PDB file of C-alpha atoms and ligand atoms in Angstrom:
ATOM      1  CA  UNK A 390       0.000   0.000   0.000  1.00 48.00           C
ATOM      2  CA  UNK A 391       1.509   3.285  -1.015  1.00 64.00           C
ATOM      3  CA  UNK A 392       1.802   6.244   1.325  1.00 82.00           C
ATOM      4  CA  UNK A 393       1.419   8.761  -1.467  1.00 96.00           C
ATOM      5  CA  UNK A 394      -1.273  11.299  -0.701  1.00 97.00           C
ATOM      6  CA  UNK A 395      -3.626  11.770  -3.614  1.00 98.00           C
ATOM      7  CA  UNK A 396      -3.423  15.140  -5.362  1.00 98.00           C
ATOM      8  CA  UNK A 397      -6.184  16.708  -7.462  1.00 98.00           C
ATOM      9  CA  UNK A 398      -5.235  19.847  -9.412  1.00 98.00           C
ATOM     10  CA  UNK A 399      -7.643  22.034 -11.348  1.00 98.00           C
ATOM     11  CA  UNK A 400      -6.196  23.515 -14.531  1.00 98.00           C
ATOM     12  CA  UNK A 401      -8.456  26.424 -15.354  1.00 98.00           C
ATOM     13  CA  UNK A 402      -6.609  27.134 -18.621  1.00 98.00           C
ATOM     14  CA  UNK A 403      -7.672  30.517 -20.067  1.00 98.00           C
ATOM     15  CA  UNK A 404     -11.004  30.617 -18.284  1.00 98.00           C
ATOM     16  CA  UNK A 405     -12.317  32.731 -15.471  1.00 98.00           C
ATOM     17  CA  UNK A 406     -13.236  36.226 -14.405  1.00 98.00           C
ATOM     18  CA  UNK A 407     -13.150  37.863 -11.010  1.00 98.00           C
ATOM     19  CA  UNK A 408     -16.818  37.169 -10.183  1.00 98.00           C
ATOM     20  CA  UNK A 409     -16.726  33.639 -11.616  1.00 98.00           C
ATOM     21  CA  UNK A 410     -13.515  32.824  -9.730  1.00 98.00           C
ATOM     22  CA  UNK A 411     -14.945  34.076  -6.456  1.00 98.00           C
ATOM     23  CA  UNK A 412     -17.968  31.819  -6.858  1.00 98.00           C
ATOM     24  CA  UNK A 413     -15.920  28.801  -7.932  1.00 98.00           C
ATOM     25  CA  UNK A 414     -13.385  29.143  -5.116  1.00 98.00           C
ATOM     26  CA  UNK A 415     -16.129  29.658  -2.532  1.00 98.00           C
ATOM     27  CA  UNK A 416     -17.653  26.402  -3.760  1.00 98.00           C
ATOM     28  CA  UNK A 417     -14.348  24.541  -3.571  1.00 98.00           C
ATOM     29  CA  UNK A 418     -13.764  25.835  -0.038  1.00 98.00           C
ATOM     30  CA  UNK A 419     -17.270  24.842   0.993  1.00 98.00           C
ATOM     31  CA  UNK A 420     -16.625  21.276  -0.200  1.00 97.00           C
ATOM     32  CA  UNK A 421     -13.901  20.697   2.408  1.00 97.00           C
ATOM     33  CA  UNK A 422     -12.610  18.622   4.027  1.00 97.00           C
ATOM     34  CA  UNK A 423     -11.091  16.532   1.254  1.00 97.00           C
ATOM     35  CA  UNK A 424      -9.128  13.356   1.735  1.00 95.00           C
ATOM     36  CA  UNK A 425      -6.880  14.400  -1.130  1.00 97.00           C
ATOM     37  CA  UNK A 426      -4.614  17.415  -1.405  1.00 98.00           C
ATOM     38  CA  UNK A 427      -6.440  19.911  -3.650  1.00 98.00           C
ATOM     39  CA  UNK A 428      -4.980  22.744  -5.729  1.00 98.00           C
ATOM     40  CA  UNK A 429      -6.068  25.106  -8.503  1.00 98.00           C
ATOM     41  CA  UNK A 430      -3.788  26.402 -11.263  1.00 99.00           C
ATOM     42  CA  UNK A 431      -5.222  29.722 -12.388  1.00 98.00           C
ATOM     43  CA  UNK A 432      -4.294  32.357 -14.983  1.00 98.00           C
ATOM     44  CA  UNK A 433      -1.375  34.427 -13.662  1.00 98.00           C
ATOM     45  CA  UNK A 434      -3.360  37.655 -13.349  1.00 98.00           C
ATOM     46  CA  UNK A 435      -5.672  35.974 -10.841  1.00 98.00           C
ATOM     47  CA  UNK A 436      -2.942  34.572  -8.598  1.00 98.00           C
ATOM     48  CA  UNK A 437      -2.950  37.392  -6.055  1.00 98.00           C
ATOM     49  CA  UNK A 438      -6.692  37.235  -5.508  1.00 98.00           C
ATOM     50  CA  UNK A 439      -6.659  33.457  -5.456  1.00 98.00           C
ATOM     51  CA  UNK A 440      -3.924  33.548  -2.829  1.00 98.00           C
ATOM     52  CA  UNK A 441      -5.951  35.947  -0.686  1.00 98.00           C
ATOM     53  CA  UNK A 442      -9.036  33.746  -0.979  1.00 98.00           C
ATOM     54  CA  UNK A 443      -7.297  30.454  -0.218  1.00 98.00           C
ATOM     55  CA  UNK A 444      -4.540  31.530   2.167  1.00 97.00           C
ATOM     56  CA  UNK A 445      -6.309  30.492   5.346  1.00 97.00           C
ATOM     57  CA  UNK A 446      -7.322  27.090   3.923  1.00 98.00           C
ATOM     58  CA  UNK A 447      -5.529  23.890   2.990  1.00 98.00           C
ATOM     59  CA  UNK A 448      -6.441  24.337  -0.700  1.00 98.00           C
ATOM     60  CA  UNK A 449      -3.306  25.290  -2.615  1.00 98.00           C
ATOM     61  CA  UNK A 450      -2.795  27.289  -5.797  1.00 98.00           C
ATOM     62  CA  UNK A 451      -0.386  27.506  -8.661  1.00 98.00           C
ATOM     63  CA  UNK A 452       0.348  28.754 -12.163  1.00 98.00           C
ATOM     64  CA  UNK A 453      -0.061  27.145 -15.568  1.00 98.00           C
ATOM     65  CA  UNK A 454       3.397  27.995 -16.879  1.00 98.00           C
ATOM     66  CA  UNK A 455       6.637  29.641 -15.754  1.00 98.00           C
ATOM     67  CA  UNK A 456       9.542  31.295 -17.522  1.00 98.00           C
ATOM     68  CA  UNK A 457      12.777  29.359 -17.873  1.00 98.00           C
ATOM     69  CA  UNK A 458      14.617  32.627 -17.214  1.00 98.00           C
ATOM     70  CA  UNK A 459      15.306  34.111 -13.833  1.00 97.00           C
ATOM     71  CA  UNK A 460      14.579  37.726 -14.780  1.00 97.00           C
ATOM     72  CA  UNK A 461      15.286  40.233 -17.515  1.00 98.00           C
ATOM     73  CA  UNK A 462      14.083  41.393 -20.906  1.00 98.00           C
ATOM     74  CA  UNK A 463      11.519  38.672 -21.565  1.00 98.00           C
ATOM     75  CA  UNK A 464       8.350  40.582 -22.371  1.00 98.00           C
ATOM     76  CA  UNK A 465       5.210  38.811 -21.294  1.00 97.00           C
ATOM     77  CA  UNK A 466       6.891  36.151 -19.193  1.00 98.00           C
ATOM     78  CA  UNK A 467       6.377  35.453 -15.502  1.00 98.00           C
ATOM     79  CA  UNK A 468       9.301  34.256 -13.397  1.00 98.00           C
ATOM     80  CA  UNK A 469       9.388  31.524 -10.788  1.00 98.00           C
ATOM     81  CA  UNK A 470      10.366  34.108  -8.162  1.00 98.00           C
ATOM     82  CA  UNK A 471       7.178  36.029  -8.946  1.00 98.00           C
ATOM     83  CA  UNK A 472       5.117  32.864  -8.597  1.00 98.00           C
ATOM     84  CA  UNK A 473       6.810  32.109  -5.299  1.00 98.00           C
ATOM     85  CA  UNK A 474       5.997  35.621  -4.120  1.00 98.00           C
ATOM     86  CA  UNK A 475       2.345  34.923  -4.894  1.00 98.00           C
ATOM     87  CA  UNK A 476       2.539  31.852  -2.709  1.00 98.00           C
ATOM     88  CA  UNK A 477       2.292  29.346  -5.548  1.00 98.00           C
ATOM     89  CA  UNK A 478       2.815  25.781  -4.480  1.00 98.00           C
ATOM     90  CA  UNK A 479       2.753  24.460  -8.046  1.00 98.00           C
ATOM     91  CA  UNK A 480       3.468  25.429 -11.645  1.00 98.00           C
ATOM     92  CA  UNK A 481       2.325  23.288 -14.540  1.00 99.00           C
ATOM     93  CA  UNK A 482       5.089  22.939 -17.124  1.00 98.00           C
ATOM     94  CA  UNK A 483       5.094  21.296 -20.524  1.00 98.00           C
ATOM     95  CA  UNK A 484       1.336  21.096 -20.917  1.00 98.00           C
ATOM     96  CA  UNK A 485       0.572  19.708 -24.359  1.00 97.00           C
ATOM     97  CA  UNK A 486      -1.174  22.938 -25.322  1.00 97.00           C
ATOM     98  CA  UNK A 487       2.062  24.823 -24.701  1.00 98.00           C
ATOM     99  CA  UNK A 488       4.083  22.187 -26.515  1.00 97.00           C
ATOM    100  CA  UNK A 489       1.692  22.401 -29.478  1.00 97.00           C
ATOM    101  CA  UNK A 490       0.830  26.118 -29.669  1.00 97.00           C
ATOM    102  CA  UNK A 491       4.030  27.638 -28.305  1.00 97.00           C
ATOM    103  CA  UNK A 492       6.520  25.179 -29.717  1.00 96.00           C
ATOM    104  CA  UNK A 493       7.874  24.187 -26.315  1.00 98.00           C
ATOM    105  CA  UNK A 494      10.331  21.344 -26.659  1.00 98.00           C
ATOM    106  CA  UNK A 495      11.636  18.861 -24.106  1.00 98.00           C
ATOM    107  CA  UNK A 496      14.678  20.980 -23.249  1.00 98.00           C
ATOM    108  CA  UNK A 497      12.710  24.170 -22.602  1.00 98.00           C
ATOM    109  CA  UNK A 498      10.200  22.235 -20.490  1.00 98.00           C
ATOM    110  CA  UNK A 499      13.085  20.814 -18.468  1.00 98.00           C
ATOM    111  CA  UNK A 500      14.550  24.295 -17.945  1.00 98.00           C
ATOM    112  CA  UNK A 501      11.168  25.585 -16.797  1.00 98.00           C
ATOM    113  CA  UNK A 502      10.874  22.753 -14.299  1.00 98.00           C
ATOM    114  CA  UNK A 503      14.330  23.608 -12.974  1.00 98.00           C
ATOM    115  CA  UNK A 504      13.521  27.329 -12.741  1.00 98.00           C
ATOM    116  CA  UNK A 505      10.389  26.564 -10.713  1.00 98.00           C
ATOM    117  CA  UNK A 506      12.117  24.172  -8.321  1.00 98.00           C
ATOM    118  CA  UNK A 507      14.953  26.635  -7.759  1.00 98.00           C
ATOM    119  CA  UNK A 508      12.399  29.004  -6.203  1.00 98.00           C
ATOM    120  CA  UNK A 509      10.579  26.364  -4.217  1.00 98.00           C
ATOM    121  CA  UNK A 510       7.661  25.994  -6.626  1.00 98.00           C
ATOM    122  CA  UNK A 511       6.870  22.361  -7.413  1.00 98.00           C
ATOM    123  CA  UNK A 512       6.671  21.740 -11.164  1.00 98.00           C
ATOM    124  CA  UNK A 513       3.842  19.545 -12.422  1.00 99.00           C
ATOM    125  CA  UNK A 514       5.553  18.146 -15.501  1.00 98.00           C
ATOM    126  CA  UNK A 515       3.141  17.051 -18.229  1.00 98.00           C
ATOM    127  CA  UNK A 516       3.960  14.237 -20.627  1.00 98.00           C
ATOM    128  CA  UNK A 517       1.776  12.475 -23.149  1.00 98.00           C
ATOM    129  CA  UNK A 518       1.541  11.066 -26.627  1.00 97.00           C
ATOM    130  CA  UNK A 519      -0.594  12.182 -29.557  1.00 96.00           C
ATOM    131  CA  UNK A 520      -3.117   9.854 -31.161  1.00 94.00           C
ATOM    132  CA  UNK A 521      -0.782   9.290 -34.113  1.00 95.00           C
ATOM    133  CA  UNK A 522       2.037   8.341 -31.741  1.00 96.00           C
ATOM    134  CA  UNK A 523      -0.193   5.926 -29.826  1.00 95.00           C
ATOM    135  CA  UNK A 524      -1.398   4.295 -33.018  1.00 94.00           C
ATOM    136  CA  UNK A 525       2.200   3.944 -34.176  1.00 97.00           C
ATOM    137  CA  UNK A 526       3.051   2.113 -30.952  1.00 97.00           C
ATOM    138  CA  UNK A 527       5.285   4.928 -29.731  1.00 98.00           C
ATOM    139  CA  UNK A 528       3.513   5.822 -26.488  1.00 98.00           C
ATOM    140  CA  UNK A 529       6.189   4.487 -24.143  1.00 98.00           C
ATOM    141  CA  UNK A 530       9.067   5.906 -26.126  1.00 98.00           C
ATOM    142  CA  UNK A 531       7.488   9.368 -26.295  1.00 98.00           C
ATOM    143  CA  UNK A 532       6.617   9.734 -22.623  1.00 98.00           C
ATOM    144  CA  UNK A 533       9.973   8.315 -21.542  1.00 98.00           C
ATOM    145  CA  UNK A 534      11.820  10.769 -23.778  1.00 98.00           C
ATOM    146  CA  UNK A 535       9.786  13.702 -22.430  1.00 98.00           C
ATOM    147  CA  UNK A 536      10.357  12.681 -18.815  1.00 98.00           C
ATOM    148  CA  UNK A 537      13.995  11.831 -19.305  1.00 98.00           C
ATOM    149  CA  UNK A 538      14.818  15.391 -20.420  1.00 98.00           C
ATOM    150  CA  UNK A 539      13.430  16.726 -17.140  1.00 98.00           C
ATOM    151  CA  UNK A 540      15.113  14.078 -15.002  1.00 98.00           C
ATOM    152  CA  UNK A 541      18.485  14.930 -16.510  1.00 97.00           C
ATOM    153  CA  UNK A 542      18.014  18.652 -16.035  1.00 98.00           C
ATOM    154  CA  UNK A 543      16.895  18.367 -12.408  1.00 97.00           C
ATOM    155  CA  UNK A 544      19.534  15.758 -11.474  1.00 94.00           C
ATOM    156  CA  UNK A 545      19.450  15.254  -7.689  1.00 92.00           C
ATOM    157  CA  UNK A 546      16.206  17.277  -7.293  1.00 95.00           C
ATOM    158  CA  UNK A 547      14.208  15.197  -9.769  1.00 97.00           C
ATOM    159  CA  UNK A 548      12.308  13.440  -6.999  1.00 97.00           C
ATOM    160  CA  UNK A 549      10.710  16.770  -6.032  1.00 98.00           C
ATOM    161  CA  UNK A 550       8.593  17.100  -9.177  1.00 98.00           C
ATOM    162  CA  UNK A 551       5.055  15.917  -9.749  1.00 98.00           C
ATOM    163  CA  UNK A 552       4.453  14.176 -13.085  1.00 98.00           C
ATOM    164  CA  UNK A 553       1.180  14.322 -15.021  1.00 98.00           C
ATOM    165  CA  UNK A 554       0.443  11.800 -17.751  1.00 98.00           C
ATOM    166  CA  UNK A 555      -1.918  13.455 -20.195  1.00 98.00           C
ATOM    167  CA  UNK A 556      -2.518  11.628 -23.459  1.00 97.00           C
ATOM    168  CA  UNK A 557      -3.060  14.437 -25.964  1.00 96.00           C
ATOM    169  CA  UNK A 558      -5.955  12.577 -27.588  1.00 95.00           C
ATOM    170  CA  UNK A 559      -7.836  12.571 -24.273  1.00 94.00           C
ATOM    171  CA  UNK A 560      -7.546  16.280 -23.444  1.00 93.00           C
ATOM    172  CA  UNK A 561     -10.796  18.170 -23.811  1.00 88.00           C
ATOM    173  CA  UNK A 562     -12.142  15.507 -26.131  1.00 90.00           C
ATOM    174  CA  UNK A 563     -14.387  13.587 -23.757  1.00 86.00           C
ATOM    175  CA  UNK A 564     -12.390  10.545 -24.762  1.00 87.00           C
ATOM    176  CA  UNK A 565     -10.549   9.379 -21.671  1.00 89.00           C
ATOM    177  CA  UNK A 566      -7.907   6.690 -21.432  1.00 91.00           C
ATOM    178  CA  UNK A 567      -9.295   3.568 -19.800  1.00 96.00           C
ATOM    179  CA  UNK A 568      -8.019   3.023 -16.256  1.00 97.00           C
ATOM    180  CA  UNK A 569      -5.965   0.107 -17.591  1.00 97.00           C
ATOM    181  CA  UNK A 570      -4.432   2.154 -20.423  1.00 97.00           C
ATOM    182  CA  UNK A 571      -3.517   4.933 -18.012  1.00 98.00           C
ATOM    183  CA  UNK A 572      -2.187   2.543 -15.376  1.00 98.00           C
ATOM    184  CA  UNK A 573       0.074   0.863 -17.936  1.00 98.00           C
ATOM    185  CA  UNK A 574       1.752   4.170 -18.783  1.00 98.00           C
ATOM    186  CA  UNK A 575       1.924   5.249 -15.139  1.00 98.00           C
ATOM    187  CA  UNK A 576       3.734   2.028 -14.272  1.00 98.00           C
ATOM    188  CA  UNK A 577       6.301   2.734 -16.998  1.00 98.00           C
ATOM    189  CA  UNK A 578       6.820   6.273 -15.717  1.00 98.00           C
ATOM    190  CA  UNK A 579       7.152   5.138 -12.113  1.00 98.00           C
ATOM    191  CA  UNK A 580       9.756   2.556 -13.064  1.00 98.00           C
ATOM    192  CA  UNK A 581      11.677   5.244 -14.919  1.00 98.00           C
ATOM    193  CA  UNK A 582      11.487   7.609 -11.932  1.00 98.00           C
ATOM    194  CA  UNK A 583      12.553   4.851  -9.560  1.00 98.00           C
ATOM    195  CA  UNK A 584      15.527   3.907 -11.712  1.00 97.00           C
ATOM    196  CA  UNK A 585      16.630   7.530 -12.082  1.00 97.00           C
ATOM    197  CA  UNK A 586      16.015   8.907  -8.600  1.00 96.00           C
ATOM    198  CA  UNK A 587      15.567   5.968  -6.240  1.00 97.00           C
ATOM    199  CA  UNK A 588      12.409   7.722  -4.986  1.00 97.00           C
ATOM    200  CA  UNK A 589       9.848   6.623  -7.554  1.00 97.00           C
ATOM    201  CA  UNK A 590       7.687   5.007  -4.903  1.00 96.00           C
ATOM    202  CA  UNK A 591       7.036   8.288  -3.124  1.00 97.00           C
ATOM    203  CA  UNK A 592       6.608  10.486  -6.223  1.00 98.00           C
ATOM    204  CA  UNK A 593       3.153  11.430  -7.411  1.00 98.00           C
ATOM    205  CA  UNK A 594       2.013  10.737 -10.955  1.00 98.00           C
ATOM    206  CA  UNK A 595      -1.302  12.340 -11.920  1.00 98.00           C
ATOM    207  CA  UNK A 596      -3.553  11.394 -14.803  1.00 98.00           C
ATOM    208  CA  UNK A 597      -5.172  14.081 -16.946  1.00 97.00           C
ATOM    209  CA  UNK A 598      -7.478  14.052 -19.942  1.00 96.00           C
ATOM    210  CA  UNK A 599     -11.278  14.190 -19.701  1.00 94.00           C
ATOM    211  CA  UNK A 600     -11.392  13.216 -16.038  1.00 96.00           C
ATOM    212  CA  UNK A 601     -14.990  13.610 -14.847  1.00 97.00           C
ATOM    213  CA  UNK A 602     -16.882  12.809 -11.687  1.00 96.00           C
ATOM    214  CA  UNK A 603     -18.073   9.527 -13.187  1.00 96.00           C
ATOM    215  CA  UNK A 604     -14.678   8.143 -14.241  1.00 96.00           C
ATOM    216  CA  UNK A 605     -12.433   9.582 -11.524  1.00 97.00           C
ATOM    217  CA  UNK A 606     -12.911   6.789  -8.990  1.00 97.00           C
ATOM    218  CA  UNK A 607     -11.947   4.057 -11.457  1.00 98.00           C
ATOM    219  CA  UNK A 608      -8.881   6.005 -12.592  1.00 97.00           C
ATOM    220  CA  UNK A 609      -7.727   7.026  -9.111  1.00 97.00           C
ATOM    221  CA  UNK A 610      -8.031   3.500  -7.756  1.00 97.00           C
ATOM    222  CA  UNK A 611      -5.313   2.224 -10.084  1.00 98.00           C
ATOM    223  CA  UNK A 612      -2.142   1.461  -8.130  1.00 98.00           C
ATOM    224  CA  UNK A 613       0.085   3.997  -9.887  1.00 98.00           C
ATOM    225  CA  UNK A 614      -2.436   6.820 -10.407  1.00 98.00           C
ATOM    226  CA  UNK A 615      -2.020   9.324  -7.590  1.00 98.00           C
ATOM    227  CA  UNK A 616      -4.717  11.803  -8.548  1.00 98.00           C
ATOM    228  CA  UNK A 617      -5.593  13.998 -11.494  1.00 98.00           C
ATOM    229  CA  UNK A 618      -4.987  17.156 -13.475  1.00 98.00           C
ATOM    230  CA  UNK A 619      -8.474  18.360 -14.281  1.00 98.00           C
ATOM    231  CA  UNK A 620      -9.332  20.821 -17.063  1.00 98.00           C
ATOM    232  CA  UNK A 621     -12.954  21.314 -18.073  1.00 97.00           C
ATOM    233  CA  UNK A 622     -14.413  19.651 -14.994  1.00 98.00           C
ATOM    234  CA  UNK A 623     -12.489  21.976 -12.663  1.00 98.00           C
ATOM    235  CA  UNK A 624     -14.536  24.982 -13.765  1.00 98.00           C
ATOM    236  CA  UNK A 625     -17.730  23.934 -11.995  1.00 98.00           C
ATOM    237  CA  UNK A 626     -17.485  23.601  -8.236  1.00 98.00           C
ATOM    238  CA  UNK A 627     -19.858  20.637  -7.999  1.00 98.00           C
ATOM    239  CA  UNK A 628     -17.957  18.651 -10.647  1.00 98.00           C
ATOM    240  CA  UNK A 629     -14.545  19.476  -9.205  1.00 98.00           C
ATOM    241  CA  UNK A 630     -15.640  18.668  -5.640  1.00 98.00           C
ATOM    242  CA  UNK A 631     -16.969  15.298  -6.773  1.00 98.00           C
ATOM    243  CA  UNK A 632     -13.592  14.510  -8.375  1.00 98.00           C
ATOM    244  CA  UNK A 633     -11.694  15.681  -5.288  1.00 98.00           C
ATOM    245  CA  UNK A 634     -13.761  13.229  -3.254  1.00 96.00           C
ATOM    246  CA  UNK A 635     -13.352  10.336  -5.689  1.00 93.00           C
TER     247      UNK A 635
HETATM  248  P1  PGA B 331      -9.505  18.173 -19.670  1.00 61.73           P
HETATM  249  O1  PGA B 331      -8.065  18.874 -19.613  1.00 61.73           O
HETATM  250  O2  PGA B 331      -9.779  17.648 -18.277  1.00 61.73           O
HETATM  251  O3  PGA B 331     -10.442  19.281 -20.062  1.00 61.73           O
HETATM  252  O4  PGA B 331      -9.434  17.085 -20.671  1.00 61.73           O
HETATM  253  C1  PGA B 331      -7.021  18.336 -18.843  1.00 61.73           C
HETATM  254  C2  PGA B 331      -5.772  19.164 -19.029  1.00 61.73           C
HETATM  255  O5  PGA B 331      -5.528  19.622 -20.157  1.00 61.73           O
HETATM  256  O6  PGA B 331      -5.006  19.383 -18.069  1.00 61.73           O
END
């Protein structure tokens, strides 16, 4: 039996407004206590307000991206130090939407993870294959390559990251990986983490991609699935609460 505490993270993506956030966060707070650790990753402009709303609770918050650079002439970027100042516990890095729409490669993702950790912000490192890669039998090779870049960059700190397996074909599509499909990949990732860090058994590996209240329990009860990264279903308090309780 593992001692890993389950972690459920809402990824709001580019959704929200001040009134909508206030209502959503009030709902999430009202749903406590949770057996799992719960966090929300919000758009950067809402971090200060989110921090003020959640500070007195055990619900944590984080960002959806972080700059690989420490500071300087990088217009539009947000540094890990800034996230730390806003009290961020987590920063998602390498989400497939950033890999696809912002051309983020394995090396940049690894540098972002390192920048976050250097300021005490835990990176949630996303890996996952496209449908074409799965159909070509490349799933294992792709996720191992993506994770390996981060492991090598973080060296002795690699055990401090959280990993999220998010098959690209399951994100926002309503088409989720079966618990068995997800578990198979999680087991591969855990073995890789164990071999590289010696701490694979205590590291958390989340599943993401069309997690809903009605499939969360089956996914989260797999031996190597330690919680979820939740997109669409994190935007409605009732749905997110149900997943946090799953
Ligand atoms: P989804 O998104 O739950 O809407 O599929 C998950 C994610 O992209 O993190």
